[in-house]
Amino acid sequence: MTWRPHGSRAPDGLSLVLAQAVVSAIDAVGGYAGGVYLRSRTPGLLLMAVLAGLPAPLMRPWWRMHVNRPFPVAEAYRSGRPVYLGDAEEAMRRFPQLMAGLPFPFGSLYAPVLSGRTPVGVLVVLRYATRGVPVGGADRRKLEDLAQQLGADIAALEENGPPVAWEGEPMPVRLPADTAPPMRVGHFDWDPVGGALVADDDACVILGIGPADPRPDTMEALAARLLPEDVYGLLTLGTRAARSAEPQPRRMRLRGPDGRSLLVELWARGPAGRPGRLTGVLIDPGAAPIVAQAADRIPRGMLSHDRLGRITYVNRLAEEVLGRSRAELIGRILWEALPWLADPAYEDHHRAALFSDDPVYFLARRSATEWLNVAMFPGRDGVTMTLSDARRPDYTPESVDAEGAGLGSPADRAAVLYRPVALAIALTEAVTARQVSAVVTEELLPAFGGRQLAIYLQSERHLYLSWETGFPKGFLDRFDGVGLDARIPGVETLTTGRPLFFESMEKLADAYPGIPMDTDVGARAFLPLIASGRPVGSCILGFDQPRDFSPEERTVLTALAGLIAQALQRAQRYDTEAALARGLQDALLPHRLPVVEHVDTIGRYLSGTQGMEVGGDWYDVIETGSGLVLVIGDVQGHGVAAAATMGQLRSAVRAFGLSGYDPQEIMSATNRLLIDLDPGQFASCCYVVLDPATGFAQAVRAGHPQPVLRHPDGRTEVLDLPGGVVLGVDPEASYPVTDLRLEPGAVLALFTDGLVEKAGTDIDEGIERLRSTLAEVGHAPLAETADRVIGRAGQDEDRPDDIALLLAARRDGPRTPTVTS
């Protein structure tokens, strides 16, 4: 079930459910904006499905969120636990990358949304910062209850269709306004000669007359609630209206009991020229944000827009300053009506106003020679802006003005760095070359509006394509492996160390005649990837449309290319170490398990997909004088050090087992050995010695997951083996031994925690999944059983830990050779 924005069509069930959840959450915890992220059809990618209280274009860089990114939305989704940030200081400590892109004083709350036990999204609320005060328990409970209800509503939708997924842009939602009184219209009948007055209920409410108060039946009674000057003005207006020969109403403004402005209209009911009764209408404009006549007297242009960016008011001087009429502006989106305000620097100023409750001031350039002083005053219902003409600032070069390029002020130039800073932080967390390339795709392209990216890495004086996205399929293949003597921009930017910028493909073709083109439009940027003076490769950014590159953008892109090069250089060193670790681990794990009567064994190993990828998981099967030993363990950490420690422990356990020690002695001796080898390092282990002929076994466990046993009749159970603490912590730790028996046809499964642990889900779910798989597979061959068990984990692209699996099946028939993989 894939959902997309629906434009002007009636909302579908999911859209309505999401909108109601967001509005309710914002209201419940006192927020000013919020939204919902939902999973998409792309594994690991969340999309913003609903956005309320903020203009969607301003939040475009945050429409997409990968679940492995260091953002609170991703953490809430991965962990299944809410994230609460009271203010910017707390957010900066926990999520610096969030504050690099949104450096404003605001608080935020994130609650995971679960359909059953499956994470489907995150409910988000933004509110003004609480200045060092953590989010209160009542607000936490309210948000979590609403997220739980949203998950239940989504689960109900999924009962009648496929799993919910979101595609497309976020759906905008306007928040209800609850700060202004409603508009009211009351009616009354008045005899200005006799003074009799009859007013309806609405007129009484407008005048502050409650149901229990006496109704005014004369003008004198009504006058007691009005200002003296208004009373005399109203009496004069009534007399003139009663004597008027003109049919149109007479109008005046009154001041209501609460100080708000009211409008009165009077019509005469008698013959012209003769006093008679009057019909009156009393209007309370209520929610009207401003009185036009008063705003027109202010010596500055004034413009207001709501929290979605739609212009709601323009005064007379703003029309003159902007050169646009009210009719052209009111009702339109600010950045569409005034496209010069869509500059990334000015977008950051708008975000600052909408995210915090402090005024924002900046200097903006609307053309090459025209500048404006802009002030923004935010509120819960929108933003009021004042505009006035300004002189060209002294810090702006004449050449920049003449070309109409560049940004307006030092603050503007700093603002354009926010999102690149987020890229720089993300690059420090990327480990592999693939992760570096993915970060550049996720952070750099949206920040500059790019659509295509290609990264080439240099090796032995040739450039090889390492990563691409957005280009036509196969187009870049012709440039893969090109030599450094070729005259193409991707090579020359590296060999000269000079970035190359082309505002259109036409200019690129002029500079490099005959070069293959994928399109006849669009801009290109070619960036050299050089780290510490050493060439790493080149980066190509592509844009769908022709565009200029301002001096600030060229500087930022060039600097970021250096950061990307350093990250890729680190990744190359990592790849070398990872290859060494994989080779070491491959050499240490058994390639063939012993063949014995009455017992078949098989092992599987699967490396992780994050971080170092190679860990300290191991398994072994050893023939000893006491029986067949089945052992599995997991050393903390990843990389060469973990693999080396794993090899030492495996050798030690094998030596202790062959020496005839009993299981308890072996585990205690291994524990003391690890403490001597590497204080501070620890490992888990499960050791089982089995008599193949009788099926009698003794098992000992040190902080390791409980084994799972499938009985011959198909029943499965998680064994309850009492155990000691993990190895490497307490030299005096004891490890109790448990007796058990494997009947013919039984299968014992030993495994490491990577098989059953997954971020955002309970480990019990993983163990139950393993148990049910063993039950479902029945009496299939042991190799098929192992493939079924580990196959589900292998489908997960986001696997932070490696996995080891060891299966042992007892039988009565002849022995069969068993291999491991």
mmCIF file with all atom_site columns, C-alpha atoms in Angstrom, residues 668-802:
data_model
loop_
_atom_site.group_PDB
_atom_site.id
_atom_site.type_symbol
_atom_site.label_atom_id
_atom_site.label_alt_id
_atom_site.label_comp_id
_atom_site.label_asym_id
_atom_site.label_entity_id
_atom_site.label_seq_id
_atom_site.pdbx_PDB_ins_code
_atom_site.Cartn_x
_atom_site.Cartn_y
_atom_site.Cartn_z
_atom_site.occupancy
_atom_site.B_iso_or_equiv
_atom_site.pdbx_formal_charge
_atom_site.auth_seq_id
_atom_site.auth_comp_id
_atom_site.auth_asym_id
_atom_site.auth_atom_id
_atom_site.pdbx_PDB_model_num
ATOM 1   C CA . SER A 1 668 ? 37.226 -20.797 34.183 1.00 0.00 ? 668 SER A CA 1
ATOM 2   C CA . ALA A 1 669 ? 40.669 -21.239 32.644 1.00 0.00 ? 669 ALA A CA 1
ATOM 3   C CA . THR A 1 670 ? 39.609 -19.418 29.460 1.00 0.00 ? 670 THR A CA 1
ATOM 4   C CA . ASN A 1 671 ? 38.223 -16.579 31.579 1.00 0.00 ? 671 ASN A CA 1
ATOM 5   C CA . ARG A 1 672 ? 41.515 -16.096 33.436 1.00 0.00 ? 672 ARG A CA 1
ATOM 6   C CA . LEU A 1 673 ? 43.469 -16.333 30.189 1.00 0.00 ? 673 LEU A CA 1
ATOM 7   C CA . LEU A 1 674 ? 41.453 -13.537 28.588 1.00 0.00 ? 674 LEU A CA 1
ATOM 8   C CA . ILE A 1 675 ? 41.983 -11.286 31.626 1.00 0.00 ? 675 ILE A CA 1
ATOM 9   C CA . ASP A 1 676 ? 45.749 -11.872 31.352 1.00 0.00 ? 676 ASP A CA 1
ATOM 10  C CA . LEU A 1 677 ? 45.799 -11.377 27.565 1.00 0.00 ? 677 LEU A CA 1
ATOM 11  C CA . ASP A 1 678 ? 43.810 -8.151  27.352 1.00 0.00 ? 678 ASP A CA 1
ATOM 12  C CA . PRO A 1 679 ? 42.384 -6.553  30.500 1.00 0.00 ? 679 PRO A CA 1
ATOM 13  C CA . GLY A 1 680 ? 39.184 -4.726  29.563 1.00 0.00 ? 680 GLY A CA 1
ATOM 14  C CA . GLN A 1 681 ? 38.357 -7.086  26.705 1.00 0.00 ? 681 GLN A CA 1
ATOM 15  C CA . PHE A 1 682 ? 35.506 -9.529  27.207 1.00 0.00 ? 682 PHE A CA 1
ATOM 16  C CA . ALA A 1 683 ? 33.778 -12.337 25.335 1.00 0.00 ? 683 ALA A CA 1
ATOM 17  C CA . SER A 1 684 ? 30.770 -14.618 25.636 1.00 0.00 ? 684 SER A CA 1
ATOM 18  C CA . CYS A 1 685 ? 30.917 -18.376 25.100 1.00 0.00 ? 685 CYS A CA 1
ATOM 19  C CA . CYS A 1 686 ? 28.828 -21.545 25.191 1.00 0.00 ? 686 CYS A CA 1
ATOM 20  C CA . TYR A 1 687 ? 30.611 -24.918 25.538 1.00 0.00 ? 687 TYR A CA 1
ATOM 21  C CA . VAL A 1 688 ? 28.885 -28.298 25.123 1.00 0.00 ? 688 VAL A CA 1
ATOM 22  C CA . VAL A 1 689 ? 30.531 -31.747 25.332 1.00 0.00 ? 689 VAL A CA 1
ATOM 23  C CA . LEU A 1 690 ? 28.356 -34.477 23.780 1.00 0.00 ? 690 LEU A CA 1
ATOM 24  C CA . ASP A 1 691 ? 28.559 -38.269 23.852 1.00 0.00 ? 691 ASP A CA 1
ATOM 25  C CA . PRO A 1 692 ? 27.537 -39.154 20.263 1.00 0.00 ? 692 PRO A CA 1
ATOM 26  C CA . ALA A 1 693 ? 26.496 -42.706 21.189 1.00 0.00 ? 693 ALA A CA 1
ATOM 27  C CA . THR A 1 694 ? 24.188 -41.910 24.114 1.00 0.00 ? 694 THR A CA 1
ATOM 28  C CA . GLY A 1 695 ? 23.261 -38.300 23.427 1.00 0.00 ? 695 GLY A CA 1
ATOM 29  C CA . PHE A 1 696 ? 24.242 -37.341 26.970 1.00 0.00 ? 696 PHE A CA 1
ATOM 30  C CA . ALA A 1 697 ? 25.704 -33.821 27.099 1.00 0.00 ? 697 ALA A CA 1
ATOM 31  C CA . GLN A 1 698 ? 27.112 -31.320 29.567 1.00 0.00 ? 698 GLN A CA 1
ATOM 32  C CA . ALA A 1 699 ? 26.845 -27.605 28.830 1.00 0.00 ? 699 ALA A CA 1
ATOM 33  C CA . VAL A 1 700 ? 28.383 -24.492 30.361 1.00 0.00 ? 700 VAL A CA 1
ATOM 34  C CA . ARG A 1 701 ? 27.585 -20.904 29.448 1.00 0.00 ? 701 ARG A CA 1
ATOM 35  C CA . ALA A 1 702 ? 29.382 -17.555 30.001 1.00 0.00 ? 702 ALA A CA 1
ATOM 36  C CA . GLY A 1 703 ? 27.069 -14.661 29.193 1.00 0.00 ? 703 GLY A CA 1
ATOM 37  C CA . HIS A 1 704 ? 26.086 -16.199 25.864 1.00 0.00 ? 704 HIS A CA 1
ATOM 38  C CA . PRO A 1 705 ? 22.564 -16.503 24.363 1.00 0.00 ? 705 PRO A CA 1
ATOM 39  C CA . GLN A 1 706 ? 20.705 -19.653 25.388 1.00 0.00 ? 706 GLN A CA 1
ATOM 40  C CA . PRO A 1 707 ? 20.825 -22.502 22.815 1.00 0.00 ? 707 PRO A CA 1
ATOM 41  C CA . VAL A 1 708 ? 17.638 -23.646 21.075 1.00 0.00 ? 708 VAL A CA 1
ATOM 42  C CA . LEU A 1 709 ? 16.752 -27.347 20.934 1.00 0.00 ? 709 LEU A CA 1
ATOM 43  C CA . ARG A 1 710 ? 14.387 -28.977 18.431 1.00 0.00 ? 710 ARG A CA 1
ATOM 44  C CA . HIS A 1 711 ? 13.070 -32.313 19.675 1.00 0.00 ? 711 HIS A CA 1
ATOM 45  C CA . PRO A 1 712 ? 12.528 -35.291 17.353 1.00 0.00 ? 712 PRO A CA 1
ATOM 46  C CA . ASP A 1 713 ? 8.751  -34.696 17.378 1.00 0.00 ? 713 ASP A CA 1
ATOM 47  C CA . GLY A 1 714 ? 9.227  -31.136 16.052 1.00 0.00 ? 714 GLY A CA 1
ATOM 48  C CA . ARG A 1 715 ? 8.767  -29.313 19.353 1.00 0.00 ? 715 ARG A CA 1
ATOM 49  C CA . THR A 1 716 ? 11.278 -26.518 19.912 1.00 0.00 ? 716 THR A CA 1
ATOM 50  C CA . GLU A 1 717 ? 12.379 -24.893 23.138 1.00 0.00 ? 717 GLU A CA 1
ATOM 51  C CA . VAL A 1 718 ? 14.871 -22.314 24.324 1.00 0.00 ? 718 VAL A CA 1
ATOM 52  C CA . LEU A 1 719 ? 17.064 -24.112 26.870 1.00 0.00 ? 719 LEU A CA 1
ATOM 53  C CA . ASP A 1 720 ? 17.460 -22.625 30.315 1.00 0.00 ? 720 ASP A CA 1
ATOM 54  C CA . LEU A 1 721 ? 21.132 -23.140 31.092 1.00 0.00 ? 721 LEU A CA 1
ATOM 55  C CA . PRO A 1 722 ? 22.333 -21.374 34.252 1.00 0.00 ? 722 PRO A CA 1
ATOM 56  C CA . GLY A 1 723 ? 25.558 -19.544 33.462 1.00 0.00 ? 723 GLY A CA 1
ATOM 57  C CA . GLY A 1 724 ? 28.204 -17.159 34.694 1.00 0.00 ? 724 GLY A CA 1
ATOM 58  C CA . VAL A 1 725 ? 29.231 -13.665 33.646 1.00 0.00 ? 725 VAL A CA 1
ATOM 59  C CA . VAL A 1 726 ? 30.992 -13.003 30.359 1.00 0.00 ? 726 VAL A CA 1
ATOM 60  C CA . LEU A 1 727 ? 34.651 -13.958 30.103 1.00 0.00 ? 727 LEU A CA 1
ATOM 61  C CA . GLY A 1 728 ? 37.241 -11.340 30.963 1.00 0.00 ? 728 GLY A CA 1
ATOM 62  C CA . VAL A 1 729 ? 35.417 -9.576  33.819 1.00 0.00 ? 729 VAL A CA 1
ATOM 63  C CA . ASP A 1 730 ? 35.824 -11.481 37.095 1.00 0.00 ? 730 ASP A CA 1
ATOM 64  C CA . PRO A 1 731 ? 38.821 -13.800 37.619 1.00 0.00 ? 731 PRO A CA 1
ATOM 65  C CA . GLU A 1 732 ? 36.935 -15.596 40.402 1.00 0.00 ? 732 GLU A CA 1
ATOM 66  C CA . ALA A 1 733 ? 33.749 -16.157 38.378 1.00 0.00 ? 733 ALA A CA 1
ATOM 67  C CA . SER A 1 734 ? 32.205 -19.636 38.494 1.00 0.00 ? 734 SER A CA 1
ATOM 68  C CA . TYR A 1 735 ? 30.427 -21.364 35.615 1.00 0.00 ? 735 TYR A CA 1
ATOM 69  C CA . PRO A 1 736 ? 27.877 -24.062 36.536 1.00 0.00 ? 736 PRO A CA 1
ATOM 70  C CA . VAL A 1 737 ? 27.450 -27.149 34.349 1.00 0.00 ? 737 VAL A CA 1
ATOM 71  C CA . THR A 1 738 ? 24.028 -28.390 33.146 1.00 0.00 ? 738 THR A CA 1
ATOM 72  C CA . ASP A 1 739 ? 23.263 -31.967 32.063 1.00 0.00 ? 739 ASP A CA 1
ATOM 73  C CA . LEU A 1 740 ? 20.981 -32.564 29.086 1.00 0.00 ? 740 LEU A CA 1
ATOM 74  C CA . ARG A 1 741 ? 20.249 -35.233 26.487 1.00 0.00 ? 741 ARG A CA 1
ATOM 75  C CA . LEU A 1 742 ? 19.843 -35.157 22.705 1.00 0.00 ? 742 LEU A CA 1
ATOM 76  C CA . GLU A 1 743 ? 17.491 -37.849 21.430 1.00 0.00 ? 743 GLU A CA 1
ATOM 77  C CA . PRO A 1 744 ? 18.008 -39.292 17.943 1.00 0.00 ? 744 PRO A CA 1
ATOM 78  C CA . GLY A 1 745 ? 16.522 -36.797 15.485 1.00 0.00 ? 745 GLY A CA 1
ATOM 79  C CA . ALA A 1 746 ? 17.071 -33.780 17.790 1.00 0.00 ? 746 ALA A CA 1
ATOM 80  C CA . VAL A 1 747 ? 18.863 -30.644 16.556 1.00 0.00 ? 747 VAL A CA 1
ATOM 81  C CA . LEU A 1 748 ? 20.819 -28.302 18.848 1.00 0.00 ? 748 LEU A CA 1
ATOM 82  C CA . ALA A 1 749 ? 21.357 -24.714 17.633 1.00 0.00 ? 749 ALA A CA 1
ATOM 83  C CA . LEU A 1 750 ? 24.195 -22.578 19.033 1.00 0.00 ? 750 LEU A CA 1
ATOM 84  C CA . PHE A 1 751 ? 24.415 -19.002 17.736 1.00 0.00 ? 751 PHE A CA 1
ATOM 85  C CA . THR A 1 752 ? 25.770 -15.519 18.442 1.00 0.00 ? 752 THR A CA 1
ATOM 86  C CA . ASP A 1 753 ? 23.577 -12.530 19.259 1.00 0.00 ? 753 ASP A CA 1
ATOM 87  C CA . GLY A 1 754 ? 23.840 -11.015 15.773 1.00 0.00 ? 754 GLY A CA 1
ATOM 88  C CA . LEU A 1 755 ? 21.355 -13.672 14.614 1.00 0.00 ? 755 LEU A CA 1
ATOM 89  C CA . VAL A 1 756 ? 18.586 -12.599 16.993 1.00 0.00 ? 756 VAL A CA 1
ATOM 90  C CA . GLU A 1 757 ? 19.303 -8.932  17.759 1.00 0.00 ? 757 GLU A CA 1
ATOM 91  C CA . LYS A 1 758 ? 18.011 -6.122  15.559 1.00 0.00 ? 758 LYS A CA 1
ATOM 92  C CA . ALA A 1 759 ? 17.751 -2.398  16.333 1.00 0.00 ? 759 ALA A CA 1
ATOM 93  C CA . GLY A 1 760 ? 14.247 -1.321  17.230 1.00 0.00 ? 760 GLY A CA 1
ATOM 94  C CA . THR A 1 761 ? 12.992 -4.809  18.114 1.00 0.00 ? 761 THR A CA 1
ATOM 95  C CA . ASP A 1 762 ? 13.125 -6.918  21.261 1.00 0.00 ? 762 ASP A CA 1
ATOM 96  C CA . ILE A 1 763 ? 15.687 -9.754  21.319 1.00 0.00 ? 763 ILE A CA 1
ATOM 97  C CA . ASP A 1 764 ? 12.842 -12.103 22.312 1.00 0.00 ? 764 ASP A CA 1
ATOM 98  C CA . GLU A 1 765 ? 11.349 -11.522 18.864 1.00 0.00 ? 765 GLU A CA 1
ATOM 99  C CA . GLY A 1 766 ? 14.575 -12.693 17.227 1.00 0.00 ? 766 GLY A CA 1
ATOM 100 C CA . ILE A 1 767 ? 14.766 -15.791 19.407 1.00 0.00 ? 767 ILE A CA 1
ATOM 101 C CA . GLU A 1 768 ? 11.131 -16.602 18.686 1.00 0.00 ? 768 GLU A CA 1
ATOM 102 C CA . ARG A 1 769 ? 11.825 -16.194 14.954 1.00 0.00 ? 769 ARG A CA 1
ATOM 103 C CA . LEU A 1 770 ? 14.728 -18.663 15.235 1.00 0.00 ? 770 LEU A CA 1
ATOM 104 C CA . ARG A 1 771 ? 12.615 -21.123 17.226 1.00 0.00 ? 771 ARG A CA 1
ATOM 105 C CA . SER A 1 772 ? 9.745  -20.991 14.723 1.00 0.00 ? 772 SER A CA 1
ATOM 106 C CA . THR A 1 773 ? 12.129 -21.447 11.770 1.00 0.00 ? 773 THR A CA 1
ATOM 107 C CA . LEU A 1 774 ? 13.597 -24.580 13.332 1.00 0.00 ? 774 LEU A CA 1
ATOM 108 C CA . ALA A 1 775 ? 10.072 -25.885 13.908 1.00 0.00 ? 775 ALA A CA 1
ATOM 109 C CA . GLU A 1 776 ? 8.937  -25.100 10.350 1.00 0.00 ? 776 GLU A CA 1
ATOM 110 C CA . VAL A 1 777 ? 11.914 -26.688 8.601  1.00 0.00 ? 777 VAL A CA 1
ATOM 111 C CA . GLY A 1 778 ? 11.023 -30.120 9.990  1.00 0.00 ? 778 GLY A CA 1
ATOM 112 C CA . HIS A 1 779 ? 13.385 -32.978 9.214  1.00 0.00 ? 779 HIS A CA 1
ATOM 113 C CA . ALA A 1 780 ? 15.086 -31.303 6.251  1.00 0.00 ? 780 ALA A CA 1
ATOM 114 C CA . PRO A 1 781 ? 18.821 -31.954 5.715  1.00 0.00 ? 781 PRO A CA 1
ATOM 115 C CA . LEU A 1 782 ? 20.997 -30.080 8.186  1.00 0.00 ? 782 LEU A CA 1
ATOM 116 C CA . ALA A 1 783 ? 22.573 -27.888 5.463  1.00 0.00 ? 783 ALA A CA 1
ATOM 117 C CA . GLU A 1 784 ? 19.125 -26.767 4.303  1.00 0.00 ? 784 GLU A CA 1
ATOM 118 C CA . THR A 1 785 ? 18.143 -26.044 7.905  1.00 0.00 ? 785 THR A CA 1
ATOM 119 C CA . ALA A 1 786 ? 21.243 -23.871 8.384  1.00 0.00 ? 786 ALA A CA 1
ATOM 120 C CA . ASP A 1 787 ? 20.561 -22.000 5.140  1.00 0.00 ? 787 ASP A CA 1
ATOM 121 C CA . ARG A 1 788 ? 16.943 -21.327 6.187  1.00 0.00 ? 788 ARG A CA 1
ATOM 122 C CA . VAL A 1 789 ? 17.978 -20.063 9.624  1.00 0.00 ? 789 VAL A CA 1
ATOM 123 C CA . ILE A 1 790 ? 20.709 -17.734 8.437  1.00 0.00 ? 790 ILE A CA 1
ATOM 124 C CA . GLY A 1 791 ? 18.997 -16.792 5.181  1.00 0.00 ? 791 GLY A CA 1
ATOM 125 C CA . ARG A 1 792 ? 16.521 -14.457 6.882  1.00 0.00 ? 792 ARG A CA 1
ATOM 126 C CA . ALA A 1 793 ? 19.328 -12.510 8.554  1.00 0.00 ? 793 ALA A CA 1
ATOM 127 C CA . GLY A 1 794 ? 21.271 -12.350 5.293  1.00 0.00 ? 794 GLY A CA 1
ATOM 128 C CA . GLN A 1 795 ? 18.424 -10.438 3.640  1.00 0.00 ? 795 GLN A CA 1
ATOM 129 C CA . ASP A 1 796 ? 18.902 -7.502  6.040  1.00 0.00 ? 796 ASP A CA 1
ATOM 130 C CA . GLU A 1 797 ? 21.100 -4.869  4.351  1.00 0.00 ? 797 GLU A CA 1
ATOM 131 C CA . ASP A 1 798 ? 21.529 -2.954  7.624  1.00 0.00 ? 798 ASP A CA 1
ATOM 132 C CA . ARG A 1 799 ? 23.306 -5.594  9.745  1.00 0.00 ? 799 ARG A CA 1
ATOM 133 C CA . PRO A 1 800 ? 25.516 -4.034  12.439 1.00 0.00 ? 800 PRO A CA 1
ATOM 134 C CA . ASP A 1 801 ? 26.951 -7.288  13.813 1.00 0.00 ? 801 ASP A CA 1
ATOM 135 C CA . ASP A 1 802 ? 28.344 -10.498 12.381 1.00 0.00 ? 802 ASP A CA 1
#
